[in-house]
PDB file of C-alpha atoms in Angstrom:
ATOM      1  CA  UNK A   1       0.000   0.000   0.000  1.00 46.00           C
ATOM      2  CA  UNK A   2       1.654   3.183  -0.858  1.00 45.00           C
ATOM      3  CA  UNK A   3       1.737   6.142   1.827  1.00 47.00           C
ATOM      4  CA  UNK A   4      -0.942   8.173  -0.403  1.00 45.00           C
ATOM      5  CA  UNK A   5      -3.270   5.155   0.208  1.00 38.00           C
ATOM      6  CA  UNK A   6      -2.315   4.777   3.673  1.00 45.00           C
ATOM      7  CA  UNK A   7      -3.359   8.501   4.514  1.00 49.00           C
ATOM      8  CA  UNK A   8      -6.936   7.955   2.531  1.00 47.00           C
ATOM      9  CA  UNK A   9      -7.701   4.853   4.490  1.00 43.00           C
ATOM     10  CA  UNK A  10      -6.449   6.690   7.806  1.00 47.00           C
ATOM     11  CA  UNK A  11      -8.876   9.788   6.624  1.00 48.00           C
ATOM     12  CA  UNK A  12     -11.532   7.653   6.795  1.00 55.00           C
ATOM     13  CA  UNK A  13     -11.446   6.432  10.461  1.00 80.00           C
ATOM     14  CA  UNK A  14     -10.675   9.929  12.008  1.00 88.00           C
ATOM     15  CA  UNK A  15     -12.916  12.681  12.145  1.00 92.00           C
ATOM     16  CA  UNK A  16     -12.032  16.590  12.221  1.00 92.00           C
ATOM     17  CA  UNK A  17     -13.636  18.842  15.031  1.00 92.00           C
ATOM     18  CA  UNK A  18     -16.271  20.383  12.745  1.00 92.00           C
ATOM     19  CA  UNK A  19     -17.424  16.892  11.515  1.00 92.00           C
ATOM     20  CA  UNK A  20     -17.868  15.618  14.933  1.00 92.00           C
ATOM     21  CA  UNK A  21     -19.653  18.011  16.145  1.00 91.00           C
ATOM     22  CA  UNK A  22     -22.236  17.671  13.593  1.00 91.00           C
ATOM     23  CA  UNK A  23     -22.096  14.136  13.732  1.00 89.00           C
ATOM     24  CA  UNK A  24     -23.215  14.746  17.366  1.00 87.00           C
ATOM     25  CA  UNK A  25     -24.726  17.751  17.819  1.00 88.00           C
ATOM     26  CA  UNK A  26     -22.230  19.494  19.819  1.00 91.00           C
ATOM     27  CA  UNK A  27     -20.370  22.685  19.425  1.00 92.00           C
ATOM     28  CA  UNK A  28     -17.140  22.988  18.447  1.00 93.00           C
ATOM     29  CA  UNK A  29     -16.655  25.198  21.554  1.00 94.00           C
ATOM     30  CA  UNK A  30     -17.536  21.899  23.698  1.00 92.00           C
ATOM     31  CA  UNK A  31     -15.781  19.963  22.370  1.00 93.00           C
ATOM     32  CA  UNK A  32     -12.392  22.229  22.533  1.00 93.00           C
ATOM     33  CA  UNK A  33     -13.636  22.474  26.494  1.00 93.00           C
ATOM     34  CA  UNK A  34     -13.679  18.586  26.538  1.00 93.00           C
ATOM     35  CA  UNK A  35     -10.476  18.584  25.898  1.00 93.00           C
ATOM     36  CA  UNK A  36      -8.970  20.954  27.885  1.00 93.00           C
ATOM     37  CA  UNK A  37     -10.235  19.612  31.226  1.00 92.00           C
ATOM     38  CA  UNK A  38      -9.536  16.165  29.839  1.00 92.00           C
ATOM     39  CA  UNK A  39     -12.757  14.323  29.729  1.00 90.00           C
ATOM     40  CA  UNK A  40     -12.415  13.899  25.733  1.00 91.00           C
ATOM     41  CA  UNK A  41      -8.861  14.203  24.019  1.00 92.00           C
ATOM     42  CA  UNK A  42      -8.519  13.611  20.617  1.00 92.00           C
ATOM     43  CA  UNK A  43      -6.264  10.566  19.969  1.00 91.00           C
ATOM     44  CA  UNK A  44      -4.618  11.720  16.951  1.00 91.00           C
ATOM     45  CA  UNK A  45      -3.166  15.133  14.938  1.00 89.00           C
ATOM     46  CA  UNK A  46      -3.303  15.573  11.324  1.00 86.00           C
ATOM     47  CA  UNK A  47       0.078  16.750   9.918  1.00 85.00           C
ATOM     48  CA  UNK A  48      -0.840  20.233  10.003  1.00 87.00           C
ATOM     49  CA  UNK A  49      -1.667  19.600  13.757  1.00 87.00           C
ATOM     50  CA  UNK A  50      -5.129  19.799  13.780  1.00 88.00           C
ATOM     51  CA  UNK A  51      -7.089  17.326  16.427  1.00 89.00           C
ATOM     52  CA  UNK A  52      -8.661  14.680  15.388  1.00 93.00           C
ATOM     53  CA  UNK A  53     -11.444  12.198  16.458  1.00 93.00           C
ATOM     54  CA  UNK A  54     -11.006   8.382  16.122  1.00 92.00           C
ATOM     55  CA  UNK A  55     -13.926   6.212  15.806  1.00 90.00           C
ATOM     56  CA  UNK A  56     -13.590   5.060  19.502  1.00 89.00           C
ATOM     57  CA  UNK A  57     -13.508   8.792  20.549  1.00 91.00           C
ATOM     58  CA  UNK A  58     -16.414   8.878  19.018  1.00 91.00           C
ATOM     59  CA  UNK A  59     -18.266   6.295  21.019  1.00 87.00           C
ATOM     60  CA  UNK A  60     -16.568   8.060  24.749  1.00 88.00           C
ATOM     61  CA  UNK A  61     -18.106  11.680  23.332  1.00 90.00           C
ATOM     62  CA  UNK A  62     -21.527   9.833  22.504  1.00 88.00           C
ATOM     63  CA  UNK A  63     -21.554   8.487  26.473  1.00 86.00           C
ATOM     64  CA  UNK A  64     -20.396  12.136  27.598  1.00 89.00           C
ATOM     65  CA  UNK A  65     -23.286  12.829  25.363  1.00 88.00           C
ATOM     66  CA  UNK A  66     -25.687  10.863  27.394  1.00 85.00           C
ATOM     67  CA  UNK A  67     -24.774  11.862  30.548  1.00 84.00           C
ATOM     68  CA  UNK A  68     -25.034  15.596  30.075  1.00 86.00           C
ATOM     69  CA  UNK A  69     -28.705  15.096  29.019  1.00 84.00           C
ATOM     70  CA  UNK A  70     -29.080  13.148  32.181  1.00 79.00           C
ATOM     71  CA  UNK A  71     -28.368  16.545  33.527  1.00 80.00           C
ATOM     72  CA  UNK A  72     -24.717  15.018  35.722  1.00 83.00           C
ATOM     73  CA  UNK A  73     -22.168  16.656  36.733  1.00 87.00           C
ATOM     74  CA  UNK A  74     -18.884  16.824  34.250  1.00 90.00           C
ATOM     75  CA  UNK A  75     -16.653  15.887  37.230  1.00 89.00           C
ATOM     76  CA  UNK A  76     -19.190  12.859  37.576  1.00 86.00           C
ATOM     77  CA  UNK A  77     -18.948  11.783  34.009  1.00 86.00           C
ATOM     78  CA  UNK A  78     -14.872  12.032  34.342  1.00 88.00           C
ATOM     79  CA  UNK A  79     -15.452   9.538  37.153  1.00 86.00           C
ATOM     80  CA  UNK A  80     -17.690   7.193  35.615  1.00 83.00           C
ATOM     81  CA  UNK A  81     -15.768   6.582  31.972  1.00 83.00           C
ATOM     82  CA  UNK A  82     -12.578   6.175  34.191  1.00 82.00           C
ATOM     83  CA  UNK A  83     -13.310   3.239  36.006  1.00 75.00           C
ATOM     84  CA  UNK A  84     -12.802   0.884  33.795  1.00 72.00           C
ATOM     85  CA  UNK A  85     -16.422   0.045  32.499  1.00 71.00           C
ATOM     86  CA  UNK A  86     -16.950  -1.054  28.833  1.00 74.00           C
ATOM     87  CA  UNK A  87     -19.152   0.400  26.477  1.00 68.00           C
ATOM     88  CA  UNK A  88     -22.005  -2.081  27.268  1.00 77.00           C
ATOM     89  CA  UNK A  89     -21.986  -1.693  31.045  1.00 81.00           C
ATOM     90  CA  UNK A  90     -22.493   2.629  30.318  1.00 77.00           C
ATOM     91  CA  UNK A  91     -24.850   1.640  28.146  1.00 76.00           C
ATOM     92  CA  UNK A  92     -27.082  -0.072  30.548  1.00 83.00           C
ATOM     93  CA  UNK A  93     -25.782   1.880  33.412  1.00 81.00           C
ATOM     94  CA  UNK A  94     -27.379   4.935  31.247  1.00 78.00           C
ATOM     95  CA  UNK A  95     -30.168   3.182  30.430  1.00 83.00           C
ATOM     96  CA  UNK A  96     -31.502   2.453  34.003  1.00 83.00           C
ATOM     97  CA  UNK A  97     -30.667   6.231  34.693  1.00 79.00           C
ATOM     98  CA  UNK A  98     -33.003   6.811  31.708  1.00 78.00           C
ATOM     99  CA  UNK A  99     -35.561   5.038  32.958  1.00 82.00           C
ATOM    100  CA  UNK A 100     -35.357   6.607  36.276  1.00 80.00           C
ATOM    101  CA  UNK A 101     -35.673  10.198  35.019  1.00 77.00           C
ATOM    102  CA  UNK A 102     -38.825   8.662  33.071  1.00 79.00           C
ATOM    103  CA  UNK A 103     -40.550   8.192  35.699  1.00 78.00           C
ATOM    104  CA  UNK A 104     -39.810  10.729  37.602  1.00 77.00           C
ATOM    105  CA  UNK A 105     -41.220  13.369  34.357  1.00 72.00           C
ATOM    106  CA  UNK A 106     -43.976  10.897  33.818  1.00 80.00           C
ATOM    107  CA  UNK A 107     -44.958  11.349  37.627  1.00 77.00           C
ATOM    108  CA  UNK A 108     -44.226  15.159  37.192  1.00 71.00           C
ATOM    109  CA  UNK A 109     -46.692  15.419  34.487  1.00 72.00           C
ATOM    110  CA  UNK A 110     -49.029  13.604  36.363  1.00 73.00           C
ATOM    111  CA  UNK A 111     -49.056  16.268  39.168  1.00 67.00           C
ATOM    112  CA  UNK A 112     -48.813  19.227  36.575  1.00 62.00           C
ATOM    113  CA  UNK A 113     -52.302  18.202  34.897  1.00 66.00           C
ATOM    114  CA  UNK A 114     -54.148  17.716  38.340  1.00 69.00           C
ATOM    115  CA  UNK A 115     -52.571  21.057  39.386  1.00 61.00           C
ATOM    116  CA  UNK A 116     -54.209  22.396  36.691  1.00 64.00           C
ATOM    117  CA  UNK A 117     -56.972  20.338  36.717  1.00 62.00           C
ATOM    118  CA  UNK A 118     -57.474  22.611  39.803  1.00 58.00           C
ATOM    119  CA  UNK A 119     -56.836  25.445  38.618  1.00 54.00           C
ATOM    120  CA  UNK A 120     -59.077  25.320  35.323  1.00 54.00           C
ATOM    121  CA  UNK A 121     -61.711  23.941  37.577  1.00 55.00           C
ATOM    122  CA  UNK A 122     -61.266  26.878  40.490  1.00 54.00           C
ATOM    123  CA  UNK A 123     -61.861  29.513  37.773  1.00 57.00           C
ATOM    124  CA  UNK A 124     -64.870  31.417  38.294  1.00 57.00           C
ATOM    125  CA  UNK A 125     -67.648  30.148  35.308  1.00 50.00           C
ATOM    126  CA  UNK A 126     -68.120  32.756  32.191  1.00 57.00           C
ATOM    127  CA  UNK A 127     -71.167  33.994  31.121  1.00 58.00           C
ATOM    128  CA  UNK A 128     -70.886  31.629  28.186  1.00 64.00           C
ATOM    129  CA  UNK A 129     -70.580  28.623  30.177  1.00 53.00           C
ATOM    130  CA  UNK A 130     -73.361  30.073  32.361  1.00 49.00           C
ATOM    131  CA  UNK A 131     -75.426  30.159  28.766  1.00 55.00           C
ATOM    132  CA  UNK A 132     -74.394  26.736  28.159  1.00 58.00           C
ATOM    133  CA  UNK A 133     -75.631  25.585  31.019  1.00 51.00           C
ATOM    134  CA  UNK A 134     -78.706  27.125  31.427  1.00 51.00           C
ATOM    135  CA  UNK A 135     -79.745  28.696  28.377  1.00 58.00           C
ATOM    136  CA  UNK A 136     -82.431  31.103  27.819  1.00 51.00           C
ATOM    137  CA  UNK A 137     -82.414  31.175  31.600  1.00 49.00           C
ATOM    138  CA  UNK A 138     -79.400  32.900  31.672  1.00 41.00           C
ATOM    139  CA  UNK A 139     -79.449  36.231  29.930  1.00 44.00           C
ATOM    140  CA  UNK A 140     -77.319  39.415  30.210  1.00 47.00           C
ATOM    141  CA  UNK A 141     -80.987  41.958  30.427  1.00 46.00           C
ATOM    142  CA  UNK A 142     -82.369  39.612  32.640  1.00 42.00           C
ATOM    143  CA  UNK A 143     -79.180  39.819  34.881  1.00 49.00           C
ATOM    144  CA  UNK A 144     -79.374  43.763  34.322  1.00 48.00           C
ATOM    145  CA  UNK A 145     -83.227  43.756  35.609  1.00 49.00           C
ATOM    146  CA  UNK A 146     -82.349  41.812  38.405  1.00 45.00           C
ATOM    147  CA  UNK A 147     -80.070  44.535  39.347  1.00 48.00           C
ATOM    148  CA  UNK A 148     -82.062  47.150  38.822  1.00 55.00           C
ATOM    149  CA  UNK A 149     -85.086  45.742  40.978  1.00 57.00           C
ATOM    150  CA  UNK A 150     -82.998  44.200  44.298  1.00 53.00           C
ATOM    151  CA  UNK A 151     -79.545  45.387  43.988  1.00 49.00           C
ATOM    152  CA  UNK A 152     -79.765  47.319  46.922  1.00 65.00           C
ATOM    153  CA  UNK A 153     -80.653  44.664  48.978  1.00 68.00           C
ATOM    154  CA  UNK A 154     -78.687  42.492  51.147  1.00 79.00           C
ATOM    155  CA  UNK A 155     -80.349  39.863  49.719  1.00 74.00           C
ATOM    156  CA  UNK A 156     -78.573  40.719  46.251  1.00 67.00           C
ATOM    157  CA  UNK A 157     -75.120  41.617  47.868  1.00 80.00           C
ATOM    158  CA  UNK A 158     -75.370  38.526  49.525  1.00 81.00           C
ATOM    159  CA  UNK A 159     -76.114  36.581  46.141  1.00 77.00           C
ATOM    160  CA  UNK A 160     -73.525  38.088  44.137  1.00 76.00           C
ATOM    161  CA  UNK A 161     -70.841  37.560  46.805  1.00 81.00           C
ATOM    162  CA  UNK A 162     -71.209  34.061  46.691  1.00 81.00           C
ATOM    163  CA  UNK A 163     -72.272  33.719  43.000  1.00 77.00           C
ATOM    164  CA  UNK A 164     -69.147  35.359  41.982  1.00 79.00           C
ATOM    165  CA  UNK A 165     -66.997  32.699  43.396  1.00 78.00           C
ATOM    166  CA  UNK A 166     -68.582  29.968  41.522  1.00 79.00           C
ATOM    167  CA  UNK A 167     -67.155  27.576  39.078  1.00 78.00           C
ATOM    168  CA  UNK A 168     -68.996  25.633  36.103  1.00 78.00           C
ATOM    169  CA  UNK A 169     -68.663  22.744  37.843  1.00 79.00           C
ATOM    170  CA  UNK A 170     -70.379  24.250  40.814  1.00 80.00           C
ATOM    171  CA  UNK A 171     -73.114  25.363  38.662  1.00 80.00           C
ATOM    172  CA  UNK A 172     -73.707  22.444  37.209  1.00 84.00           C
ATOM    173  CA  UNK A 173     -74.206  20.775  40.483  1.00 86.00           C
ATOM    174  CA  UNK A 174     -76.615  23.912  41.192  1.00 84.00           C
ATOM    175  CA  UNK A 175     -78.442  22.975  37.757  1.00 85.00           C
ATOM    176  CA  UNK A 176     -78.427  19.646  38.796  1.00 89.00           C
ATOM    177  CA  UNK A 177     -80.425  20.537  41.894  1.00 90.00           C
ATOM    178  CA  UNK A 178     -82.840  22.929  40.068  1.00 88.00           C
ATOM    179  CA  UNK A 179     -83.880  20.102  37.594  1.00 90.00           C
ATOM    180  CA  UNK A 180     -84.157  17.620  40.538  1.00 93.00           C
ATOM    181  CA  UNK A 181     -86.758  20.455  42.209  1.00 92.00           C
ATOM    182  CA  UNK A 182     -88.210  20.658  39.249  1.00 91.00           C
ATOM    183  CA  UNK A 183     -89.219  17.354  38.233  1.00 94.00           C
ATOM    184  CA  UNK A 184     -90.637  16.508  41.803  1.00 94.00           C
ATOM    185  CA  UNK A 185     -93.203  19.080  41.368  1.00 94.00           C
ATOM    186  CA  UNK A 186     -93.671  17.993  38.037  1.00 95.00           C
ATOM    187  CA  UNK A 187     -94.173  14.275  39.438  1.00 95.00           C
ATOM    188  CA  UNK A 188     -96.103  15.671  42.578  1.00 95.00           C
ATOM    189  CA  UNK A 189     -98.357  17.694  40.140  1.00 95.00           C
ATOM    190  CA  UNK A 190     -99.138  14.709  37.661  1.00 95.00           C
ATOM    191  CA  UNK A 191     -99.957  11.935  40.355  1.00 94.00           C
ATOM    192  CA  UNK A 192    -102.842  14.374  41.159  1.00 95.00           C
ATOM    193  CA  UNK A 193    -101.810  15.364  44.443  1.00 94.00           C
ATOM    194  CA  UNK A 194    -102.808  18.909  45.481  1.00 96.00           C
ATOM    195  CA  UNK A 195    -100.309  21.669  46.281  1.00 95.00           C
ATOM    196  CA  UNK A 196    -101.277  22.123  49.902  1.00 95.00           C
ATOM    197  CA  UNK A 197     -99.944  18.290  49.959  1.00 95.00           C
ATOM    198  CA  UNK A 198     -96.796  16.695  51.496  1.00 95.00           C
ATOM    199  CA  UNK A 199     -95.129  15.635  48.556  1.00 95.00           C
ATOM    200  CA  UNK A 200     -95.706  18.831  46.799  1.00 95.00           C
ATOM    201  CA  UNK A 201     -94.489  21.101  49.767  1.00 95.00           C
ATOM    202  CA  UNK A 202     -91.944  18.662  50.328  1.00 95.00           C
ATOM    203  CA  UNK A 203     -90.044  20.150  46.846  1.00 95.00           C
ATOM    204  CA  UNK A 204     -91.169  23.280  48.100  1.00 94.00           C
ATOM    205  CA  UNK A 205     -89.151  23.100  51.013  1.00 95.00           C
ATOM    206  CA  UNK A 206     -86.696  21.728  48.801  1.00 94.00           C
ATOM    207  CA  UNK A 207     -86.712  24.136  46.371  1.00 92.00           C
ATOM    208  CA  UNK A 208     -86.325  27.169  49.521  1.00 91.00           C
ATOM    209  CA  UNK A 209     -83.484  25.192  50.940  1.00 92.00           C
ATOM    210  CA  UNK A 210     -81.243  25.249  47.592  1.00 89.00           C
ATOM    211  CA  UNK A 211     -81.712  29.567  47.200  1.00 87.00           C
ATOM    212  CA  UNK A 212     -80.701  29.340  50.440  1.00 88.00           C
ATOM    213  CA  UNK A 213     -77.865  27.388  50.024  1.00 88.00           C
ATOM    214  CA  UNK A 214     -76.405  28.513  47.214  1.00 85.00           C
ATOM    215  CA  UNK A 215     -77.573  32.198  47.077  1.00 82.00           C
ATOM    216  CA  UNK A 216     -79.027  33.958  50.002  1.00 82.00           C
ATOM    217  CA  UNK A 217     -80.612  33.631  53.316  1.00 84.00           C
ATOM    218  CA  UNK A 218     -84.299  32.768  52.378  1.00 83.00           C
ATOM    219  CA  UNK A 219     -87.007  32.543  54.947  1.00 88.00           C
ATOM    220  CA  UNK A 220     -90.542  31.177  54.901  1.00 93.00           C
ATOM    221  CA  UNK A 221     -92.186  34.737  54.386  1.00 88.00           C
ATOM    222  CA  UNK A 222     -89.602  35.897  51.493  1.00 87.00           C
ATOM    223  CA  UNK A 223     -90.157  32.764  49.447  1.00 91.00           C
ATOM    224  CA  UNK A 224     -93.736  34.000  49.456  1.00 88.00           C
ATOM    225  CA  UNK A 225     -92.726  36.438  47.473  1.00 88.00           C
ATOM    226  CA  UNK A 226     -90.743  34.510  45.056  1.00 86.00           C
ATOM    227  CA  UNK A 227     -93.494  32.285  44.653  1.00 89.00           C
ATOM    228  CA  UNK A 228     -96.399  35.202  43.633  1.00 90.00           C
ATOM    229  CA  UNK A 229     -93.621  36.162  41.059  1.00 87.00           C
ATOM    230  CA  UNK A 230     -93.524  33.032  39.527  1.00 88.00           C
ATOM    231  CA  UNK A 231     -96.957  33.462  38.962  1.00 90.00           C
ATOM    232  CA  UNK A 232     -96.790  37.386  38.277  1.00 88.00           C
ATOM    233  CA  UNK A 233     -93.897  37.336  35.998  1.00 86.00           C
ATOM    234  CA  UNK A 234     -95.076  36.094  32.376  1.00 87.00           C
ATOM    235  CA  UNK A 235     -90.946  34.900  31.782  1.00 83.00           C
ATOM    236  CA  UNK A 236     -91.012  32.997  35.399  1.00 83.00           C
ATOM    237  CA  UNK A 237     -94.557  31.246  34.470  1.00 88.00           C
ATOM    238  CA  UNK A 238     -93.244  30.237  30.967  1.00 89.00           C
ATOM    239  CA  UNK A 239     -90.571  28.504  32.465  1.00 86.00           C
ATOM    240  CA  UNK A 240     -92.495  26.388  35.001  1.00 90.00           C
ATOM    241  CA  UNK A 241     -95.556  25.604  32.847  1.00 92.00           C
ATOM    242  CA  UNK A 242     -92.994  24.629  29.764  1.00 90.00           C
ATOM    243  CA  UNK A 243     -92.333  21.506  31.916  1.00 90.00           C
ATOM    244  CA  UNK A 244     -96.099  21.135  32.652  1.00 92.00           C
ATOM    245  CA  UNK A 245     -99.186  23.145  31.859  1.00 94.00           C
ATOM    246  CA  UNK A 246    -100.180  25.152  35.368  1.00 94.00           C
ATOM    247  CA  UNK A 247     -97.119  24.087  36.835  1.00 94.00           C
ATOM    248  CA  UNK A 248     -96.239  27.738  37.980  1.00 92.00           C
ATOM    249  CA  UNK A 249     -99.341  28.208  39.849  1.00 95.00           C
ATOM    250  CA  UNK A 250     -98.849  24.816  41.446  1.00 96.00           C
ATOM    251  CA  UNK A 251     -95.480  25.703  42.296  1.00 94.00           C
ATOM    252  CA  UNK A 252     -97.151  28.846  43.894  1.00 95.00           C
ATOM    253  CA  UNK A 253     -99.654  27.134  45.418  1.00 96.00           C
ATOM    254  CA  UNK A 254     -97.228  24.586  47.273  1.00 96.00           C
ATOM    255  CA  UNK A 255     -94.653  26.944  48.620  1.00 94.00           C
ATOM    256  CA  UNK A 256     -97.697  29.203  50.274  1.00 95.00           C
ATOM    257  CA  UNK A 257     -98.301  25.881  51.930  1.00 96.00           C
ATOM    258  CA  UNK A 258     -95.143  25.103  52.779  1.00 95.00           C
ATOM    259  CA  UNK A 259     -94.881  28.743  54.441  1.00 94.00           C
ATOM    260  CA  UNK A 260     -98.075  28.636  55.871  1.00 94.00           C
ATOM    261  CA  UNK A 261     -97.301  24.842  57.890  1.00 92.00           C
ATOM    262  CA  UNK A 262     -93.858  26.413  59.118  1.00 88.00           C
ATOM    263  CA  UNK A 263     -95.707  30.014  60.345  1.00 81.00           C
ATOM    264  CA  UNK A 264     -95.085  30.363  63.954  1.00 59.00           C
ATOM    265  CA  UNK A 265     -98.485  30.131  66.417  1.00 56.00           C
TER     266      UNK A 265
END
């Protein structure tokens, strides 16, 4: 083999700086810092003096490569490719650390999405979700009105306070309840039973204790008043008797009687 062939077939085992660090996606800068603190020194020169890489260089820099995105130390790395270990004992030495970090980031994603599963779900519901949820029951004028007619009450103050805070998922549990009123009168209604009877001011009761609840302090005497307005109001009546025909005068009718069996002597 003459010398010209010789330095071909040598030219194709080494590897210059710049190649190497594309071949592994370091900078050259690294890789002149590798080997001034002596955890990767090129094995060779050219004749001009320039470093370069041999193949087994190569495979030291890829397990310096692995380390580093296992986020250790460079003093630790020195450590661990000095004591003696071959190739396949880093390799499964890295691989367990792999495996480690896994699931540690699979356990850190885990508590990212429940934290903000909490916080998503601790966010006060928008007025479109409030539309979503209850439709035509929820409308910006008759929010306005509302306003306008009891805002000065503590009633409303105390309403809002608490309203405010809600989430959508705590509305939809209020829904829930609302529909559950609902169709007991409904049911109570269309076995025949009368509204001065104990099924029907049973949901009456029921119906008092979730504004209550959820809203503001309501007493026997002021859910009097809400019931003549279901009555009174033509958008309050359409609502009830859309579930039933004379549902809002039944619904009327009951909570009197609940009122009227929890008046004092």
């Amino acid at each position: 083999m003459t010398s010209t062939m010789r330095r071909r077939a040598h030219a194709m085992t080494t590897f210059t700086v710049g190649q190497v660090a594309e071949l592994l996606g370091v900078t050259v800068r690294t890789l002149h810092h590798y080997d001034e603190i002596g955890l990767l020194c090129p094995s060779e020169r050219s004749a001009a003096g320039y470093r370069l890489y041999t193949e087994g260089d190569l495979t030291r820099l890829q397990q310096v490569v692995v380390y580093r995105r296992l986020e250790m130390p460079l003093d630790e790395i020195a450590a661990l490719l000095g004591d003696g270990a071959d190739a396949a004992a880093h390799l499964r030495r890295q691989r367990t650390a792999v495996m480690t970090r896994l699931g540690e980031l699979n356990e850190l994603v885990t508590a990212i999405d429940r934290a903000l599963e909490r916080e998503m779900s601790e966010k006060p519901a928008t007025r479109e979700q409030m539309r979503e949820l209850f439709g035509d029951g929820f409308k910006d004028e008759y929010q306005h009105e509302a306003k306008q007619r009891w805002g000065d009450t503590e009633a409303w103050k105390q309403s809002q306070a608490r309203t405010n805070r809600y989430t959508k998922a705590d509305w939809e549990q209020i829904k829930a309840q609302q529909d559950a009123v609902n169709a007991q009168f409904v049911a109570a209604l269309r076995s025949g039973e009368p509204a001065t009877g104990e099924a029907a001011m049973a949901a009456a009761e029921r119906a008092r204790q979730q504004i209550h609840d959820h809203f503001y302090d309501l007493d026997h005497d002021f859910h009097r008043k809400l019931g003549d307005m279901y009555v009174a109001d033509p958008r309050f009546a359409k609502t009830y008797d859309d579930l039933e025909a004379g549902l809002a005068q039944y619904v009327r009718d009951a909570i009197h009687a609940n009122a009227d069996r929890h008046a004092g002597p």
